[in-house]
Coordinates of C-alpha atoms (C1' of nucleotides) in Angstrom, one line a residue:
Chain A
M204 CA 21.7 -4.7 18.0
L205 CA 24.1 -4.1 20.8
A206 CA 27.6 -5.6 19.0
R207 CA 26.4 -3.9 15.3
A208 CA 25.4 -0.5 17.0
S209 CA 28.9 -0.4 18.0
A210 CA 30.4 -1.9 15.3
H211 CA 28.8 0.8 13.5
T212 CA 30.3 3.8 15.5
Q213 CA 33.7 2.2 15.3
V214 CA 34.3 2.4 11.8
L215 CA 32.0 5.5 11.5
T216 CA 34.4 7.5 14.0
T217 CA 37.6 5.9 12.0
G218 CA 36.7 5.7 8.2
F219 CA 34.4 9.0 8.0
R220 CA 35.8 12.2 6.4
A221 CA 32.8 14.0 4.7
P222 CA 34.7 14.6 1.7
S223 CA 31.3 16.7 0.8
A224 CA 31.5 14.8 -2.9
A225 CA 28.1 16.3 -3.7
S226 CA 29.7 19.4 -4.5
R227 CA 32.6 18.5 -7.1
P228 CA 32.6 19.2 -10.3
S229 CA 33.5 16.2 -11.9
A230 CA 29.8 14.6 -10.8
P231 CA 27.9 12.9 -13.3
A232 CA 24.8 15.3 -14.6
S233 CA 23.9 17.4 -11.7
A234 CA 24.9 17.3 -8.0
A235 CA 21.4 16.1 -6.9
E236 CA 21.2 12.8 -9.1
S237 CA 24.8 11.8 -8.0
L238 CA 23.5 12.1 -4.4
A239 CA 23.2 8.6 -4.1
E240 CA 27.0 8.3 -5.1
A241 CA 28.3 10.7 -3.2
L242 CA 27.0 8.9 -0.2
G243 CA 29.3 6.1 -0.9
L244 CA 32.2 8.1 -0.2
M245 CA 30.9 9.4 3.1
G246 CA 30.9 6.5 4.9
A247 CA 32.4 3.0 5.6
A248 CA 31.6 -0.1 4.1
M249 CA 30.0 -3.2 6.4
P250 CA 29.7 -6.7 5.2
F251 CA 26.5 -8.6 6.3
A252 CA 26.3 -11.8 6.6
R253 CA 23.3 -13.7 4.7
N254 CA 19.8 -13.4 6.7
T255 CA 21.7 -11.4 9.6
E256 CA 19.7 -8.2 10.6
I257 CA 20.9 -4.4 9.8
Y258 CA 18.4 -2.8 12.0
G259 CA 15.4 -3.3 13.6
E260 CA 12.0 -1.6 13.5
G261 CA 11.8 0.9 15.9
E262 CA 15.7 1.5 16.0
P263 CA 17.1 4.6 16.0
A264 CA 17.3 5.9 12.6
D265 CA 20.6 7.6 13.2
Y266 CA 22.4 6.0 9.8
L267 CA 21.4 5.7 6.4
Y268 CA 23.0 2.9 4.1
K269 CA 23.8 2.3 0.4
L270 CA 24.1 -1.2 -0.4
T271 CA 26.9 -1.8 -2.6
R272 CA 27.0 -5.7 -2.9
G273 CA 24.4 -7.8 -2.3
A274 CA 20.3 -7.6 -1.6
V275 CA 18.5 -6.4 1.3
R276 CA 15.2 -6.8 2.4
T277 CA 12.8 -4.4 4.5
Y278 CA 9.9 -5.2 6.8
K279 CA 7.5 -5.1 9.3
L280 CA 6.0 -8.0 11.5
L281 CA 2.5 -8.3 12.9
D282 CA 2.5 -9.9 16.5
D283 CA 1.9 -13.6 15.3
G284 CA 4.4 -13.6 12.9
R285 CA 2.8 -12.5 9.6
R286 CA 5.5 -10.7 7.6
Q287 CA 4.8 -7.8 5.3
I288 CA 8.3 -6.9 2.9
G289 CA 7.8 -3.6 2.1
A290 CA 11.1 -3.5 -0.4
F291 CA 13.8 -5.3 -1.8
Y292 CA 17.2 -3.2 -2.3
L293 CA 19.7 -4.0 -4.8
P294 CA 23.5 -2.6 -5.5
G295 CA 23.5 0.9 -6.2
D296 CA 20.2 1.7 -3.8
V297 CA 20.1 3.7 -0.8
F298 CA 17.5 2.7 1.8
G299 CA 17.2 3.2 5.7
L300 CA 16.6 7.1 5.2
E301 CA 14.1 8.7 7.4
I302 CA 12.8 11.6 8.3
G303 CA 11.8 10.6 12.1
A304 CA 13.5 9.5 15.1
E305 CA 13.4 5.8 14.3
H306 CA 13.3 3.2 11.5
R307 CA 9.8 2.1 10.4
F308 CA 11.1 -1.1 8.9
A309 CA 13.5 -3.3 9.8
A310 CA 16.4 -4.3 7.5
E311 CA 18.0 -7.6 6.7
A312 CA 20.7 -9.1 4.1
I313 CA 19.0 -11.5 1.9
V314 CA 22.7 -12.9 1.2
D315 CA 26.1 -11.8 2.3
S316 CA 25.8 -8.2 1.4
T317 CA 28.4 -5.2 1.8
V318 CA 26.4 -1.7 2.9
V319 CA 27.9 1.3 3.2
V320 CA 26.9 3.4 6.3
V321 CA 26.7 7.0 6.5
K322 CA 25.8 8.9 9.6
R323 CA 22.6 10.9 9.3
T324 CA 23.7 14.2 10.6
A325 CA 26.6 14.3 8.2
V326 CA 24.0 14.2 5.4
M327 CA 21.4 16.8 7.4
T328 CA 24.1 19.0 7.4
L329 CA 24.8 18.9 4.0
A330 CA 21.5 19.3 3.1
D331 CA 21.2 22.4 5.2
R332 CA 24.0 24.0 3.4
Q333 CA 22.9 22.7 0.3
Y334 CA 19.2 22.9 -1.9
E335 CA 20.3 20.2 -3.9
V336 CA 21.0 17.7 -1.7
A337 CA 17.9 18.3 0.5
R338 CA 16.1 18.5 -2.9
E339 CA 17.2 15.2 -3.8
L340 CA 16.8 13.5 0.1
W341 CA 13.1 14.7 -0.5
A342 CA 13.2 12.7 -3.9
M343 CA 14.6 9.5 -2.5
T344 CA 11.5 9.4 -0.1
A345 CA 8.9 10.4 -3.2
R346 CA 10.5 7.7 -4.9
E347 CA 10.2 5.1 -2.0
L348 CA 6.4 6.7 -1.9
A349 CA 5.3 6.2 -5.7
Q350 CA 6.9 2.4 -5.1
A351 CA 5.0 2.0 -1.8
Q352 CA 1.7 3.1 -3.1
N353 CA 1.9 1.3 -6.5
L354 CA 2.3 -2.1 -4.3
T355 CA -0.9 -1.0 -2.7
L356 CA -2.8 -1.1 -6.2
T357 CA -0.7 -4.8 -6.4
L358 CA -2.0 -5.7 -2.6
G359 CA -5.1 -4.4 -2.9
R360 CA -6.8 -5.1 -6.0
K361 CA -4.8 -8.2 -8.0
N362 CA -4.8 -11.5 -8.1
A363 CA -1.9 -13.9 -7.7
Q364 CA -0.8 -14.5 -11.4
E365 CA -0.9 -10.4 -11.7
R366 CA 1.3 -9.8 -8.5
V367 CA 3.6 -12.2 -9.9
A368 CA 4.0 -10.7 -13.5
A369 CA 4.3 -7.0 -11.6
F370 CA 6.9 -8.0 -9.5
L371 CA 8.9 -9.8 -12.3
L372 CA 8.6 -6.7 -14.8
E373 CA 9.7 -4.4 -11.8
M374 CA 12.7 -6.9 -11.0
A375 CA 13.6 -6.7 -14.8
G376 CA 13.2 -3.3 -15.3
R377 CA 16.0 -2.9 -12.5
S378 CA 18.5 -5.9 -13.9
S379 CA 21.0 -4.8 -16.3
D380 CA 19.6 -7.5 -18.4
R381 CA 16.1 -6.1 -19.3
A382 CA 15.2 -10.0 -20.2
T383 CA 16.8 -11.8 -17.5
V384 CA 16.2 -11.2 -13.9
E385 CA 18.4 -13.1 -11.0
L386 CA 16.2 -13.6 -8.3
P387 CA 18.3 -13.0 -4.9
M388 CA 15.0 -13.8 -2.6
S389 CA 13.3 -16.8 -1.7
R390 CA 9.9 -17.9 -2.7
H391 CA 9.0 -17.2 1.0
D392 CA 10.4 -13.5 0.4
I393 CA 8.7 -13.3 -2.7
A394 CA 5.4 -14.1 -1.1
D395 CA 6.1 -11.9 1.7
H396 CA 6.4 -8.9 -0.2
L397 CA 3.2 -9.3 -2.7
G398 CA 0.5 -10.9 0.2
L399 CA 0.8 -14.7 -1.1
T400 CA 1.8 -18.0 0.4
T401 CA 5.1 -19.3 -0.9
E402 CA 3.2 -22.2 -2.2
T403 CA 0.9 -19.7 -4.3
V404 CA 3.9 -18.3 -5.8
S405 CA 5.8 -21.2 -6.9
R406 CA 2.6 -22.5 -8.8
T407 CA 2.0 -19.3 -10.1
L408 CA 5.6 -19.3 -11.4
T409 CA 5.1 -22.7 -13.0
Q410 CA 2.0 -21.1 -14.6
L411 CA 3.5 -18.7 -16.3
E412 CA 5.8 -21.1 -17.4
N413 CA 3.6 -23.3 -18.8
A414 CA 1.9 -20.3 -20.7
A415 CA 5.0 -19.6 -22.3
A416 CA 5.3 -16.0 -20.5
I417 CA 8.6 -16.9 -18.7
V418 CA 11.7 -19.8 -18.6
L419 CA 12.9 -20.5 -15.3
P420 CA 16.5 -22.2 -16.1
T421 CA 17.0 -22.5 -12.3
S422 CA 14.5 -21.5 -9.4
R423 CA 16.2 -18.2 -9.6
R424 CA 16.6 -17.5 -12.9
V425 CA 13.7 -15.5 -14.4
V426 CA 14.0 -15.4 -18.5
L427 CA 11.4 -13.3 -19.4
R428 CA 9.8 -15.2 -22.9
N429 CA 7.1 -13.0 -23.3
R430 CA 7.3 -9.4 -21.8
A431 CA 3.8 -8.4 -23.5
A432 CA 1.7 -10.9 -21.9
L433 CA 3.0 -10.2 -18.6
E434 CA 2.5 -6.5 -19.5
R435 CA -1.2 -7.5 -20.0
L436 CA -1.2 -9.2 -16.7
N437 CA -0.4 -6.1 -15.6
T438 CA -2.2 -3.2 -15.9
Chain B
M102 CA -10.3 18.5 -16.5
L103 CA -10.5 21.4 -19.3
A104 CA -12.9 23.7 -17.7
R105 CA -11.6 23.4 -14.9
A106 CA -8.0 24.2 -15.5
S107 CA -9.0 28.2 -16.7
A108 CA -10.9 28.1 -13.2
H109 CA -7.8 27.5 -11.6
T110 CA -5.6 30.0 -13.5
Q111 CA -8.2 32.7 -12.5
V112 CA -8.8 32.5 -9.2
L113 CA -5.2 31.8 -8.7
T114 CA -3.6 34.9 -10.8
T115 CA -6.3 37.1 -9.3
G116 CA -6.1 35.6 -5.7
F117 CA -2.3 35.0 -5.4
R118 CA -0.4 37.1 -3.4
A119 CA 2.0 35.3 -1.9
P120 CA 1.8 36.6 1.6
S121 CA 4.6 34.4 2.9
A122 CA 3.0 33.3 5.9
A123 CA 5.1 30.7 6.7
S124 CA 7.7 33.3 7.9
R125 CA 5.3 35.2 10.5
P126 CA 6.8 35.2 13.9
S127 CA 3.2 35.1 14.9
A128 CA 2.5 31.7 13.0
P129 CA 2.0 28.4 15.7
A130 CA 4.6 26.8 16.9
S131 CA 8.0 26.4 14.2
A132 CA 7.6 27.8 11.3
A133 CA 7.6 24.5 9.7
E134 CA 4.8 23.0 11.2
S135 CA 2.6 26.1 9.9
L136 CA 3.3 25.7 6.4
A137 CA 0.0 23.8 5.7
E138 CA -1.6 27.0 7.6
A139 CA 0.0 29.2 5.8
L140 CA -0.9 27.3 2.5
G141 CA -4.5 28.3 3.4
L142 CA -3.7 32.1 3.0
M143 CA -1.7 31.5 -0.4
G144 CA -4.4 30.7 -2.8
A145 CA -7.7 30.4 -3.8
A146 CA -11.0 28.6 -2.4
M147 CA -12.7 26.9 -4.7
P148 CA -15.9 24.4 -4.4
F149 CA -16.2 20.7 -5.8
A150 CA -19.3 19.2 -5.4
R151 CA -20.0 16.1 -4.6
N152 CA -18.5 13.2 -6.7
T153 CA -16.4 15.9 -8.9
E154 CA -12.8 15.5 -9.8
I155 CA -10.1 17.2 -9.0
Y156 CA -7.4 16.2 -11.0
G157 CA -7.1 12.8 -13.0
E158 CA -4.2 10.6 -12.6
G159 CA -1.4 11.6 -14.7
E160 CA -2.3 15.4 -15.4
P161 CA -0.2 18.1 -14.6
A162 CA 0.6 18.7 -11.0
D163 CA 1.0 22.4 -10.9
Y164 CA -0.9 22.7 -8.4
L165 CA -1.8 21.5 -4.5
Y166 CA -4.3 21.6 -2.4
K167 CA -5.6 22.5 1.4
L168 CA -8.8 20.6 2.1
T169 CA -10.7 23.2 4.6
R170 CA -14.4 21.6 4.0
G171 CA -15.5 18.4 2.8
A172 CA -13.8 15.2 2.0
V173 CA -11.8 14.2 -0.6
R174 CA -10.6 10.5 -2.2
T175 CA -7.2 9.7 -4.2
Y176 CA -7.5 6.7 -6.2
K177 CA -5.6 4.8 -9.1
L178 CA -7.8 2.3 -11.4
L179 CA -6.7 -0.7 -13.3
D180 CA -8.0 -1.1 -17.0
D181 CA -11.0 -3.2 -16.2
G182 CA -12.1 -0.4 -13.5
R183 CA -11.0 -1.8 -10.1
R184 CA -9.7 0.6 -8.1
Q185 CA -7.8 1.4 -5.4
I186 CA -8.2 4.2 -2.8
G187 CA -4.8 5.4 -1.2
A188 CA -6.2 7.7 1.3
F189 CA -8.9 10.0 2.2
Y190 CA -8.3 13.7 3.1
L191 CA -9.9 15.7 5.5
P192 CA -10.9 19.0 6.3
G193 CA -6.8 20.8 7.5
D194 CA -5.2 17.8 4.9
V195 CA -2.9 18.9 2.4
F196 CA -2.8 16.5 -0.4
G197 CA -1.8 16.8 -4.4
L198 CA 1.9 17.6 -3.5
E199 CA 4.3 15.7 -6.3
I200 CA 8.0 15.7 -6.6
G201 CA 7.7 14.7 -10.3
A202 CA 5.2 16.6 -12.8
E203 CA 2.2 14.7 -12.9
H204 CA -0.3 13.2 -10.5
R205 CA 0.6 9.5 -9.8
F206 CA -3.7 9.7 -7.9
A207 CA -6.5 11.0 -9.0
A208 CA -8.8 13.2 -6.8
E209 CA -12.2 13.1 -6.4
A210 CA -14.3 15.1 -3.6
I211 CA -16.6 12.7 -1.7
V212 CA -19.3 15.1 -0.3
D213 CA -19.5 18.8 -1.6
S214 CA -15.8 20.0 -0.6
T215 CA -14.0 23.4 -0.7
V216 CA -10.5 23.1 -1.0
V217 CA -7.1 26.0 -1.0
V218 CA -5.3 25.8 -4.6
V219 CA -1.9 26.9 -4.5
K220 CA 0.1 27.0 -7.3
R221 CA 3.0 24.6 -6.8
T222 CA 5.6 27.2 -8.1
A223 CA 5.2 29.7 -5.8
V224 CA 5.5 27.1 -3.2
M225 CA 8.8 25.6 -4.5
T226 CA 9.9 29.2 -4.8
L227 CA 9.7 29.9 -1.0
A228 CA 11.3 26.2 -0.5
D229 CA 14.1 27.7 -2.4
R230 CA 14.6 30.2 0.5
Q231 CA 13.7 29.2 2.9
Y232 CA 14.9 25.3 4.3
E233 CA 11.9 25.0 7.1
V234 CA 9.5 24.9 4.1
A235 CA 11.7 22.8 2.0
R236 CA 12.0 20.9 4.9
E237 CA 8.1 21.0 6.0
L238 CA 7.6 19.5 2.2
W239 CA 9.9 16.4 2.9
A240 CA 7.9 15.8 5.6
M241 CA 4.7 15.9 4.2
T242 CA 5.7 13.1 1.8
A243 CA 7.2 11.1 4.3
R244 CA 4.0 11.2 6.3
E245 CA 2.1 9.9 3.0
L246 CA 4.5 7.4 2.9
A247 CA 4.6 6.1 6.4
Q248 CA 0.8 5.8 5.8
A249 CA 0.9 4.0 2.3
Q250 CA 3.7 1.5 3.8
N251 CA 1.3 0.7 6.9
L252 CA -1.6 0.5 4.6
T253 CA 0.6 -2.2 2.4
L254 CA 1.2 -4.1 5.7
T255 CA -2.5 -3.9 6.1
L256 CA -4.0 -5.0 2.2
G257 CA -0.7 -8.3 2.5
R258 CA -1.6 -9.7 5.5
K259 CA -4.6 -8.8 7.4
N260 CA -8.0 -10.3 7.3
A261 CA -11.3 -8.6 6.9
Q262 CA -11.9 -8.0 10.7
E263 CA -8.1 -6.5 11.2
R264 CA -8.6 -4.5 8.3
V265 CA -11.6 -2.9 9.3
A266 CA -10.4 -2.5 12.6
A267 CA -7.3 -0.6 11.1
F268 CA -9.3 1.6 9.4
L269 CA -11.7 2.7 12.3
L270 CA -9.0 3.0 14.6
E271 CA -7.2 5.3 12.3
M272 CA -9.9 7.4 11.5
A273 CA -10.8 7.9 15.2
G274 CA -7.2 9.3 15.7
R275 CA -8.4 11.8 12.9
S276 CA -11.5 12.7 14.5
S277 CA -12.2 15.5 17.0
D278 CA -13.6 12.6 19.4
R279 CA -11.4 10.1 19.8
A280 CA -14.7 7.7 20.3
T281 CA -17.3 8.7 17.6
V282 CA -16.4 8.6 13.5
E283 CA -18.3 10.7 11.1
L284 CA -17.2 8.5 8.1
P285 CA -18.0 11.0 5.1
M286 CA -17.4 8.2 2.3
S287 CA -19.9 4.9 1.4
R288 CA -18.8 1.6 2.1
H289 CA -18.3 0.9 -1.6
D290 CA -15.1 3.7 -1.0
I291 CA -13.9 2.5 2.5
A292 CA -13.5 -1.4 0.3
D293 CA -11.9 0.2 -2.2
H294 CA -9.2 1.6 0.4
L295 CA -9.0 -1.9 2.2
G296 CA -9.2 -4.2 -0.7
L297 CA -12.2 -5.6 0.1
T298 CA -16.2 -5.7 -1.1
T299 CA -18.5 -3.4 0.0
E300 CA -20.9 -6.3 1.0
T301 CA -17.5 -7.9 2.9
V302 CA -17.0 -4.6 4.6
S303 CA -20.8 -4.1 5.7
R304 CA -20.6 -8.0 7.1
T305 CA -17.8 -7.1 9.1
L306 CA -19.0 -3.7 10.7
T307 CA -22.5 -5.6 11.4
Q308 CA -19.7 -8.4 13.4
L309 CA -18.2 -5.8 15.3
E310 CA -21.0 -4.3 16.8
N311 CA -22.8 -7.7 17.6
A312 CA -19.1 -8.6 18.8
A313 CA -19.7 -4.7 20.8
A314 CA -16.6 -3.9 19.9
I315 CA -18.6 -0.5 18.2
V316 CA -22.0 1.3 18.0
L317 CA -23.4 2.2 14.8
P318 CA -26.5 4.7 15.1
T319 CA -26.5 5.1 11.8
S320 CA -24.5 3.6 8.7
R321 CA -21.9 6.6 8.6
R322 CA -21.6 7.4 12.6
V323 CA -19.4 4.6 14.4
V324 CA -19.4 4.7 17.8
L325 CA -16.0 3.4 19.2
R326 CA -17.0 1.3 22.2
N327 CA -14.3 -1.4 22.9
R328 CA -11.5 0.4 21.7
A329 CA -9.2 -2.2 23.5
A330 CA -10.9 -5.3 21.3
L331 CA -10.6 -3.0 17.9
E332 CA -6.7 -2.5 18.9
R333 CA -6.3 -6.4 19.6
L334 CA -7.7 -6.6 15.7
N335 CA -5.1 -4.5 15.0
T336 CA -1.5 -5.7 15.8
Chain C
dC205 C1' 26.0 -39.4 4.8
dG206 C1' 22.0 -37.4 7.7
dA207 C1' 19.8 -33.4 7.8
dT208 C1' 18.1 -29.1 6.8
dC209 C1' 16.6 -26.1 3.3
dG210 C1' 14.1 -24.7 -0.5
dC211 C1' 10.9 -25.6 -4.0
dT212 C1' 7.4 -27.8 -6.4
dT213 C1' 3.4 -30.8 -6.8
dG214 C1' -1.2 -32.4 -5.3
dA215 C1' -5.4 -32.5 -2.0
dT216 C1' -8.4 -30.3 0.9
dT217 C1' -10.8 -25.8 3.2
dC218 C1' -11.9 -22.0 3.6
dC219 C1' -12.5 -16.6 3.5
dG220 C1' -13.7 -13.1 0.8
dA221 C1' -15.9 -13.0 -3.8
dT222 C1' -20.0 -13.4 -6.1
dC223 C1' -24.9 -13.2 -7.1
dA224 C1' -29.2 -12.0 -5.5
dA225 C1' -33.1 -10.2 -3.0
dC226 C1' -34.6 -6.5 -0.2
dA227 C1' -35.5 -2.1 2.3
dG228 C1' -34.7 2.2 3.7
dG229 C1' -34.0 7.1 2.2
dA230 C1' -32.9 11.3 -0.5
dG231 C1' -33.9 13.5 -4.7
dT232 C1' -36.9 14.2 -8.6
dG233 C1' -40.7 15.3 -11.5
dG234 C1' -45.7 15.2 -11.9
Chain D
dC194 C1' -47.7 16.2 -2.2
dC195 C1' -46.7 12.4 -3.5
dA196 C1' -45.3 8.6 -7.0
dC197 C1' -41.3 6.9 -8.7
dT198 C1' -36.7 6.2 -8.9
dC199 C1' -32.0 5.0 -7.9
dC200 C1' -28.6 5.0 -4.4
dT201 C1' -26.6 3.2 -0.6
dG202 C1' -26.5 -0.4 3.0
dT203 C1' -27.9 -4.9 4.5
dT204 C1' -28.3 -9.9 4.3
dG205 C1' -28.4 -14.7 2.7
dA206 C1' -26.9 -18.5 -0.6
dT207 C1' -23.1 -20.2 -3.4
dC208 C1' -18.9 -20.0 -5.3
dG209 C1' -14.1 -19.6 -6.2
dG210 C1' -9.1 -18.6 -5.7
dA211 C1' -5.7 -18.6 -2.4
dA212 C1' -4.2 -20.8 2.2
dT213 C1' -3.4 -24.8 4.6
dC214 C1' -2.3 -29.4 4.9
dA215 C1' 0.7 -32.8 3.6
dA216 C1' 4.7 -35.3 0.8
dG217 C1' 8.4 -35.7 -2.1
dC218 C1' 12.4 -34.6 -4.6
dG219 C1' 16.8 -32.2 -4.8
dA220 C1' 20.9 -29.2 -3.8
dT221 C1' 23.4 -27.8 0.5
dC222 C1' 25.9 -27.9 4.2
dG223 C1' 27.7 -29.3 8.8

DNA sequence: CGATCGCTTGATTCCGATCAACAGGAGTGG
DNA sequence: CCACTCCTGTTGATCGGAATCAAGCGATCG
């Protein structure tokens, strides 16, 4: 990512002003809870086209990212091309936060997206001064940990139906409309997140529709018709 | 865990003295790196017999734990008894650190073990005052995250041989002797960590032995004979 | 308008699960 | 001390769920 690296630098040196928004009294709830929001004011918005890389695995983690439009996947590859998608990010989510020097996953835009790019040193400087910021960075890592640990249970011990049900419920929990899920990602992406194949994801969604648990108005829109049935699969 | 809870309270109120060891100049390397060591001085040692619970999933996370002898597993259960072991802990490891109010996994002693139990509020108070402590708590969570994320790749995309090879290499990396691994846990535990069955773990170890990648002097001792072969399976 | 991509469905294969038996060892109680 | 049981691990036979191989259908795009 050579061209993009310089693009980062450029927008950041012109656009970055460290407004220290987390300390403003007008911030919502607590200062800590607003860190994700404050990050949106600390960096510069950058567009990424569909299927383009935001950063690669092993690259220096000099920035963190807040998604404001679109959708992002993070993933690891085995050398023969097998892929594990660690997480999907939706608008409002922060990703790319590392404590080490390098990104442990690669990140790509799933659809055309806009990302606010924030220099890590700026955030760390803030954390040095304000305990609430340091605490919130820790909390972000802890939330990612909880999510990764839940995924290990899904991948280690659930069958295809249970995996897909868990995925739909998780996506529903993150959407504004609790009952309708818009899927920005392909069946292949879902498969690579759930440790399945495209065909199995497709078949399983069809099964769930036949069982009246969901409706598929289009392939990228899922209506949860019988949430209890899905939750029964989820435990 | 009623009897145990009061036991915790008792030993802690008598034994806890907050020596603030992390700030002593005699600490090894950096103050931050010695937090795990300092924890050993902040709590009271408690013995746990083989297969006994240290804490349950969903219990209040009022303590964190440093293992000084034995081995520990943390796990989640599905309601029909399927189990996913999130991690194994060996002497020197810290576990049970949460940012939320509750333990997200249960913890059990695999063999007779000794654990130093530290009140979380004591550590958090220290973190409020010393940036290095807060930073090290964050780093501990980040290390657990990295480990959980690596496990998702294993569980989502690797076959049985690759899973077992990854497990052996990870255990070898944590043992003093790089080439010999002592396994405190049963085949069943390994299976529940790797998303396999007891039989498949056993068969796979036999295959690896037949392929001259390992030797099994006893069922609980593994000698890595051809590390390159294992690493070829690991990527 | 042809080509490519994403999705679905069908047929078949295969890896690991399941079911089953047995051996060795540790612990227990007589 | 021995007889017994229980637990752990290994190996064999069979099964089954998801992967693989294959085909076809729209929708999108150059």
